[in-house]
């Protein structure tokens, strides 16, 4: 059973456009949602995260929008750059829980 | 330098051999993890240790065994590797209580011939 779903599987945008990566979850006990960025040959790196008490989290060009009622969130990357080309993982966890559930990832390609 | 270090970077071996991968973190974290990442980039948690004690042991074949000497080290041994074990093995660590804020190593790519 896949508890965290991501779409699309892959996404191509032009440099300067806004990339939108989607994520949904099933377990209502999840209350913390980190996004990880992974470049080829490297391990994932924590990019930005949001807690369920918030509906928006911004960090530079990266913004998470969170809809608790629909159990959905999205990562918006504005002014996309070729250097943003990577695989992005949405993850979910609950407070105090050891386990983190990762989505299957979205491969983003930013074309110059 | 504070980070998560893994050795080796790559390992190629034959079916039935035994392999060991090492992981060390210098971040002062209490919790460490092993993940398996397949060719489709899917991340699967295998084991989680908190201060040298096993806290999560997902359903993995018994030929996989983690080993922790202290909270900064978590190794992975695979007895009698099989072709489906070919993958990237990622080690990660997190601060106590912040289990979702994980710091990953660069991974060890295993190829089983």
Tab-separated table of N, CA and C in Angstrom, chain A:
chain	number	residue	atom	x	y	z
A	1	UNK	N	0.856	-1.192	0.000
A	1	UNK	CA	0.000	0.000	0.000
A	1	UNK	C	0.888	1.236	0.000
A	2	UNK	N	0.686	2.080	-1.006
A	2	UNK	CA	1.514	3.257	-1.134
A	2	UNK	C	0.876	4.381	-0.351
A	3	UNK	N	1.511	4.831	0.709
A	3	UNK	CA	0.906	5.825	1.576
A	3	UNK	C	1.141	7.243	1.103
A	4	UNK	N	2.196	7.464	0.347
A	4	UNK	CA	2.523	8.779	-0.176
A	4	UNK	C	2.672	8.655	-1.693
A	5	UNK	N	1.867	9.418	-2.394
A	5	UNK	CA	1.867	9.362	-3.849
A	5	UNK	C	2.363	10.672	-4.432
A	6	UNK	N	3.152	10.577	-5.478
A	6	UNK	CA	3.644	11.765	-6.148
A	6	UNK	C	3.282	11.748	-7.621
A	7	UNK	N	3.039	12.944	-8.144
A	7	UNK	CA	2.778	13.085	-9.576
A	7	UNK	C	3.273	14.459	-10.023
A	8	UNK	N	3.653	14.602	-11.277
A	8	UNK	CA	3.821	13.513	-12.231
A	8	UNK	C	5.085	12.711	-11.921
A	9	UNK	N	5.275	11.635	-12.616
A	9	UNK	CA	6.478	10.822	-12.439
A	9	UNK	C	7.690	11.586	-12.963
A	10	UNK	N	7.478	12.295	-14.067
A	10	UNK	CA	8.538	13.136	-14.613
A	10	UNK	C	7.923	14.409	-15.167
A	11	UNK	N	8.716	15.454	-15.155
A	11	UNK	CA	8.234	16.772	-15.551
A	11	UNK	C	9.359	17.533	-16.237
A	12	UNK	N	9.037	18.151	-17.362
A	12	UNK	CA	10.004	18.995	-18.067
A	12	UNK	C	9.438	20.399	-18.180
A	13	UNK	N	10.201	21.374	-17.769
A	13	UNK	CA	9.803	22.775	-17.892
A	13	UNK	C	10.951	23.548	-18.524
A	14	UNK	N	10.616	24.726	-19.053
A	14	UNK	CA	11.646	25.602	-19.598
A	14	UNK	C	12.217	26.465	-18.486
A	15	UNK	N	13.444	26.838	-18.674
A	15	UNK	CA	14.098	27.747	-17.738
A	15	UNK	C	13.224	28.991	-17.549
A	16	UNK	N	13.033	29.376	-16.299
A	16	UNK	CA	12.227	30.545	-15.990
A	16	UNK	C	10.769	30.241	-15.665
A	17	UNK	N	10.307	29.053	-16.037
A	17	UNK	CA	8.921	28.679	-15.741
A	17	UNK	C	8.784	28.196	-14.298
A	18	UNK	N	7.540	28.020	-13.869
A	18	UNK	CA	7.263	27.464	-12.544
A	18	UNK	C	6.966	25.978	-12.668
A	19	UNK	N	7.716	25.175	-11.943
A	19	UNK	CA	7.477	23.736	-11.905
A	19	UNK	C	6.585	23.424	-10.710
A	20	UNK	N	5.585	22.590	-10.919
A	20	UNK	CA	4.659	22.216	-9.837
A	20	UNK	C	4.691	20.700	-9.660
A	21	UNK	N	5.095	20.277	-8.491
A	21	UNK	CA	5.212	18.861	-8.159
A	21	UNK	C	4.152	18.547	-7.105
A	22	UNK	N	3.390	17.486	-7.339
A	22	UNK	CA	2.270	17.165	-6.476
A	22	UNK	C	2.536	15.965	-5.584
A	23	UNK	N	1.865	15.974	-4.439
A	23	UNK	CA	2.032	14.900	-3.461
A	23	UNK	C	0.713	14.728	-2.710
A	24	UNK	N	0.340	13.498	-2.415
A	24	UNK	CA	-0.844	13.239	-1.603
A	24	UNK	C	-0.525	12.113	-0.629
A	25	UNK	N	-1.280	12.056	0.449
A	25	UNK	CA	-1.026	11.032	1.454
A	25	UNK	C	-2.343	10.481	1.968
A	26	UNK	N	-2.261	9.368	2.676
A	26	UNK	CA	-3.482	8.698	3.125
A	26	UNK	C	-3.655	8.737	4.647
A	27	UNK	N	-2.558	8.655	5.357
A	27	UNK	CA	-2.626	8.511	6.805
A	27	UNK	C	-2.848	9.867	7.482
A	28	UNK	N	-3.959	10.022	8.178
A	28	UNK	CA	-4.285	11.291	8.834
A	28	UNK	C	-3.355	11.625	9.991
A	29	UNK	N	-2.604	10.656	10.458
A	29	UNK	CA	-1.688	10.925	11.572
A	29	UNK	C	-0.411	11.616	11.105
A	30	UNK	N	-0.167	11.641	9.809
A	30	UNK	CA	1.012	12.341	9.302
A	30	UNK	C	0.854	13.839	9.554
A	31	UNK	N	1.882	14.465	10.097
A	31	UNK	CA	1.771	15.892	10.360
A	31	UNK	C	3.039	16.670	10.017
A	32	UNK	N	4.004	16.002	9.412
A	32	UNK	CA	5.229	16.684	9.022
A	32	UNK	C	5.626	16.170	7.659
A	33	UNK	N	5.924	17.115	6.744
A	33	UNK	CA	6.123	16.742	5.348
A	33	UNK	C	7.393	17.407	4.805
A	34	UNK	N	8.482	16.667	4.764
A	34	UNK	CA	9.711	17.216	4.174
A	34	UNK	C	9.786	16.866	2.688
A	35	UNK	N	10.417	17.722	1.944
A	35	UNK	CA	10.731	17.444	0.542
A	35	UNK	C	12.248	17.314	0.430
A	36	UNK	N	12.656	16.287	-0.315
A	36	UNK	CA	14.069	16.045	-0.525
A	36	UNK	C	14.396	16.202	-2.005
A	37	UNK	N	15.613	16.668	-2.254
A	37	UNK	CA	16.113	16.853	-3.617
A	37	UNK	C	17.305	15.930	-3.817
A	38	UNK	N	17.300	15.173	-4.903
A	38	UNK	CA	18.408	14.244	-5.147
A	38	UNK	C	18.975	14.454	-6.542
A	39	UNK	N	20.272	14.746	-6.578
A	39	UNK	CA	20.990	14.842	-7.847
A	39	UNK	C	21.623	13.489	-8.161
A	40	UNK	N	21.854	13.204	-9.445
A	40	UNK	CA	22.464	11.910	-9.811
A	40	UNK	C	23.782	11.684	-9.080
A	41	UNK	N	23.951	10.476	-8.548
A	41	UNK	CA	25.195	10.135	-7.864
A	41	UNK	C	25.303	10.632	-6.444
A	42	UNK	N	24.248	11.260	-5.947
A	42	UNK	CA	24.262	11.766	-4.580
A	42	UNK	C	23.082	11.210	-3.791
A	43	UNK	N	23.155	11.340	-2.468
A	43	UNK	CA	22.015	10.985	-1.654
A	43	UNK	C	21.009	12.129	-1.622
A	44	UNK	N	19.767	11.848	-1.257
A	44	UNK	CA	18.774	12.922	-1.133
A	44	UNK	C	19.208	13.936	-0.072
A	45	UNK	N	18.801	15.175	-0.286
A	45	UNK	CA	19.101	16.250	0.663
A	45	UNK	C	17.817	16.980	1.004
A	46	UNK	N	17.629	17.245	2.281
A	46	UNK	CA	16.427	17.960	2.724
A	46	UNK	C	16.395	19.341	2.105
A	47	UNK	N	15.276	19.660	1.435
A	47	UNK	CA	15.151	20.916	0.702
A	47	UNK	C	14.285	21.910	1.463
A	48	UNK	N	13.106	21.484	1.848
A	48	UNK	CA	12.137	22.347	2.517
A	48	UNK	C	11.108	21.427	3.174
A	49	UNK	N	10.481	21.903	4.243
A	49	UNK	CA	9.507	21.065	4.922
A	49	UNK	C	8.373	21.924	5.462
A	50	UNK	N	7.269	21.265	5.793
A	50	UNK	CA	6.106	21.967	6.327
A	50	UNK	C	5.412	21.096	7.378
A	51	UNK	N	4.868	21.746	8.375
A	51	UNK	CA	4.064	21.047	9.381
A	51	UNK	C	2.598	21.264	9.058
A	52	UNK	N	1.764	20.347	9.506
A	52	UNK	CA	0.356	20.356	9.110
A	52	UNK	C	-0.421	21.530	9.678
A	53	UNK	N	0.154	22.250	10.604
A	53	UNK	CA	-0.523	23.433	11.157
A	53	UNK	C	-0.418	24.628	10.219
A	54	UNK	N	0.414	24.512	9.190
A	54	UNK	CA	0.612	25.592	8.228
A	54	UNK	C	0.038	25.199	6.879
A	55	UNK	N	-0.316	26.187	6.083
A	55	UNK	CA	-0.800	25.875	4.741
A	55	UNK	C	0.176	26.344	3.663
A	56	UNK	N	1.241	27.004	4.096
A	56	UNK	CA	2.216	27.471	3.126
A	56	UNK	C	3.575	27.641	3.795
A	57	UNK	N	4.611	27.263	3.067
A	57	UNK	CA	5.984	27.447	3.554
A	57	UNK	C	6.823	27.869	2.371
A	58	UNK	N	7.533	28.972	2.544
A	58	UNK	CA	8.313	29.525	1.449
A	58	UNK	C	9.791	29.597	1.822
A	59	UNK	N	10.640	29.274	0.860
A	59	UNK	CA	12.082	29.394	1.064
A	59	UNK	C	12.700	29.735	-0.285
A	60	UNK	N	12.880	31.004	-0.513
A	60	UNK	CA	13.434	31.443	-1.793
A	60	UNK	C	12.493	31.116	-2.931
A	61	UNK	N	12.989	30.376	-3.904
A	61	UNK	CA	12.155	30.012	-5.069
A	61	UNK	C	11.284	28.796	-4.815
A	62	UNK	N	11.416	28.179	-3.665
A	62	UNK	CA	10.684	26.953	-3.345
A	62	UNK	C	9.560	27.255	-2.348
A	63	UNK	N	8.337	26.803	-2.714
A	63	UNK	CA	7.172	27.017	-1.856
A	63	UNK	C	6.360	25.738	-1.775
A	64	UNK	N	5.975	25.377	-0.551
A	64	UNK	CA	5.067	24.257	-0.341
A	64	UNK	C	3.685	24.821	-0.056
A	65	UNK	N	2.691	24.285	-0.749
A	65	UNK	CA	1.295	24.585	-0.456
A	65	UNK	C	0.662	23.314	0.112
A	66	UNK	N	-0.035	23.457	1.232
A	66	UNK	CA	-0.555	22.286	1.947
A	66	UNK	C	-2.054	22.409	2.158
A	67	UNK	N	-2.783	21.351	1.807
A	67	UNK	CA	-4.228	21.296	2.011
A	67	UNK	C	-4.539	20.095	2.884
A	68	UNK	N	-4.736	20.353	4.166
A	68	UNK	CA	-4.933	19.270	5.124
A	68	UNK	C	-6.238	18.520	4.862
A	69	UNK	N	-7.265	19.229	4.496
A	69	UNK	CA	-8.575	18.591	4.302
A	69	UNK	C	-8.518	17.578	3.162
A	70	UNK	N	-7.807	17.955	2.106
A	70	UNK	CA	-7.718	17.056	0.953
A	70	UNK	C	-6.505	16.135	1.037
A	71	UNK	N	-5.677	16.300	2.051
A	71	UNK	CA	-4.464	15.492	2.208
A	71	UNK	C	-3.570	15.615	0.972
A	72	UNK	N	-3.392	16.828	0.562
A	72	UNK	CA	-2.564	17.085	-0.619
A	72	UNK	C	-1.586	18.220	-0.336
A	73	UNK	N	-0.457	18.132	-0.990
A	73	UNK	CA	0.493	19.234	-0.937
A	73	UNK	C	1.229	19.311	-2.271
A	74	UNK	N	1.818	20.451	-2.505
A	74	UNK	CA	2.543	20.636	-3.757
A	74	UNK	C	3.775	21.490	-3.507
A	75	UNK	N	4.777	21.229	-4.310
A	75	UNK	CA	6.014	22.010	-4.261
A	75	UNK	C	6.084	22.832	-5.541
A	76	UNK	N	6.163	24.141	-5.374
A	76	UNK	CA	6.282	25.039	-6.511
A	76	UNK	C	7.710	25.565	-6.576
A	77	UNK	N	8.294	25.441	-7.737
A	77	UNK	CA	9.645	25.984	-7.953
A	77	UNK	C	9.511	27.088	-8.983
A	78	UNK	N	9.612	28.315	-8.534
A	78	UNK	CA	9.472	29.450	-9.450
A	78	UNK	C	10.809	29.774	-10.097
A	79	UNK	N	10.730	30.395	-11.290
A	79	UNK	CA	11.945	30.765	-12.027
A	79	UNK	C	12.904	29.568	-12.092
A	80	UNK	N	12.414	28.444	-12.558
A	80	UNK	CA	13.201	27.206	-12.585
A	80	UNK	C	14.518	27.400	-13.339
A	81	UNK	N	15.569	26.785	-12.795
A	81	UNK	CA	16.900	26.871	-13.386
A	81	UNK	C	17.379	25.474	-13.776
A	82	UNK	N	18.239	25.367	-14.783
A	82	UNK	CA	18.773	24.042	-15.154
A	82	UNK	C	19.381	23.311	-13.955
A	83	UNK	N	19.944	24.033	-13.032
A	83	UNK	CA	20.517	23.430	-11.834
A	83	UNK	C	19.490	22.833	-10.897
A	84	UNK	N	18.209	23.091	-11.148
A	84	UNK	CA	17.144	22.495	-10.339
A	84	UNK	C	16.791	21.094	-10.842
A	85	UNK	N	17.353	20.711	-11.976
A	85	UNK	CA	17.076	19.385	-12.544
A	85	UNK	C	17.548	18.315	-11.559
A	86	UNK	N	16.598	17.532	-11.084
A	86	UNK	CA	16.877	16.548	-10.041
A	86	UNK	C	15.613	15.721	-9.815
A	87	UNK	N	15.723	14.751	-8.936
A	87	UNK	CA	14.543	14.003	-8.503
A	87	UNK	C	14.100	14.557	-7.157
A	88	UNK	N	12.807	14.811	-7.024
A	88	UNK	CA	12.258	15.400	-5.802
A	88	UNK	C	11.339	14.374	-5.127
A	89	UNK	N	11.612	14.159	-3.856
A	89	UNK	CA	10.828	13.216	-3.066
A	89	UNK	C	9.999	13.964	-2.035
A	90	UNK	N	8.727	13.631	-1.992
A	90	UNK	CA	7.855	14.086	-0.919
A	90	UNK	C	7.863	12.990	0.140
A	91	UNK	N	7.902	13.372	1.393
A	91	UNK	CA	7.899	12.391	2.469
A	91	UNK	C	6.900	12.818	3.540
A	92	UNK	N	6.531	11.878	4.396
A	92	UNK	CA	5.569	12.166	5.451
A	92	UNK	C	5.936	11.407	6.712
A	93	UNK	N	5.668	12.042	7.836
A	93	UNK	CA	5.914	11.365	9.111
A	93	UNK	C	4.941	11.924	10.144
A	94	UNK	N	4.894	11.244	11.294
A	94	UNK	CA	4.075	11.742	12.390
A	94	UNK	C	4.982	12.086	13.557
A	95	UNK	N	4.553	13.014	14.356
A	95	UNK	CA	5.353	13.492	15.470
A	95	UNK	C	5.741	12.329	16.378
A	96	UNK	N	7.032	12.233	16.663
A	96	UNK	CA	7.515	11.184	17.553
A	96	UNK	C	7.687	9.836	16.892
A	97	UNK	N	7.222	9.723	15.649
A	97	UNK	CA	7.330	8.448	14.953
A	97	UNK	C	8.696	8.276	14.324
A	98	UNK	N	9.229	7.066	14.386
A	98	UNK	CA	10.536	6.811	13.813
A	98	UNK	C	10.488	6.705	12.307
A	99	UNK	N	9.355	6.346	11.808
A	99	UNK	CA	9.277	5.999	10.398
A	99	UNK	C	8.936	7.203	9.534
A	100	UNK	N	9.626	7.291	8.411
A	100	UNK	CA	9.355	8.316	7.412
A	100	UNK	C	8.974	7.592	6.130
A	101	UNK	N	7.852	7.961	5.556
A	101	UNK	CA	7.395	7.328	4.320
A	101	UNK	C	7.712	8.245	3.146
A	102	UNK	N	8.425	7.719	2.181
A	102	UNK	CA	8.799	8.493	0.991
A	102	UNK	C	7.879	8.169	-0.174
A	103	UNK	N	7.593	9.184	-0.960
A	103	UNK	CA	6.907	8.964	-2.226
A	103	UNK	C	7.880	8.415	-3.251
A	104	UNK	N	7.375	8.148	-4.433
A	104	UNK	CA	8.185	7.517	-5.477
A	104	UNK	C	9.031	8.506	-6.264
A	105	UNK	N	8.843	9.792	-6.003
A	105	UNK	CA	9.691	10.802	-6.618
A	105	UNK	C	9.152	11.357	-7.921
A	106	UNK	N	9.544	12.590	-8.208
A	106	UNK	CA	9.269	13.242	-9.496
A	106	UNK	C	10.608	13.678	-10.069
A	107	UNK	N	10.888	13.236	-11.296
A	107	UNK	CA	12.124	13.645	-11.963
A	107	UNK	C	11.847	14.932	-12.728
A	108	UNK	N	12.524	15.979	-12.339
A	108	UNK	CA	12.348	17.280	-12.963
A	108	UNK	C	13.522	17.588	-13.883
A	109	UNK	N	13.200	17.988	-15.090
A	109	UNK	CA	14.218	18.445	-16.040
A	109	UNK	C	13.878	19.877	-16.433
A	110	UNK	N	14.820	20.762	-16.222
A	110	UNK	CA	14.652	22.155	-16.604
A	110	UNK	C	15.514	22.409	-17.836
A	111	UNK	N	14.858	22.693	-18.944
A	111	UNK	CA	15.583	22.908	-20.198
A	111	UNK	C	15.937	24.378	-20.366
A	112	UNK	N	17.185	24.630	-20.762
A	112	UNK	CA	17.605	26.033	-20.951
A	112	UNK	C	17.017	26.631	-22.223
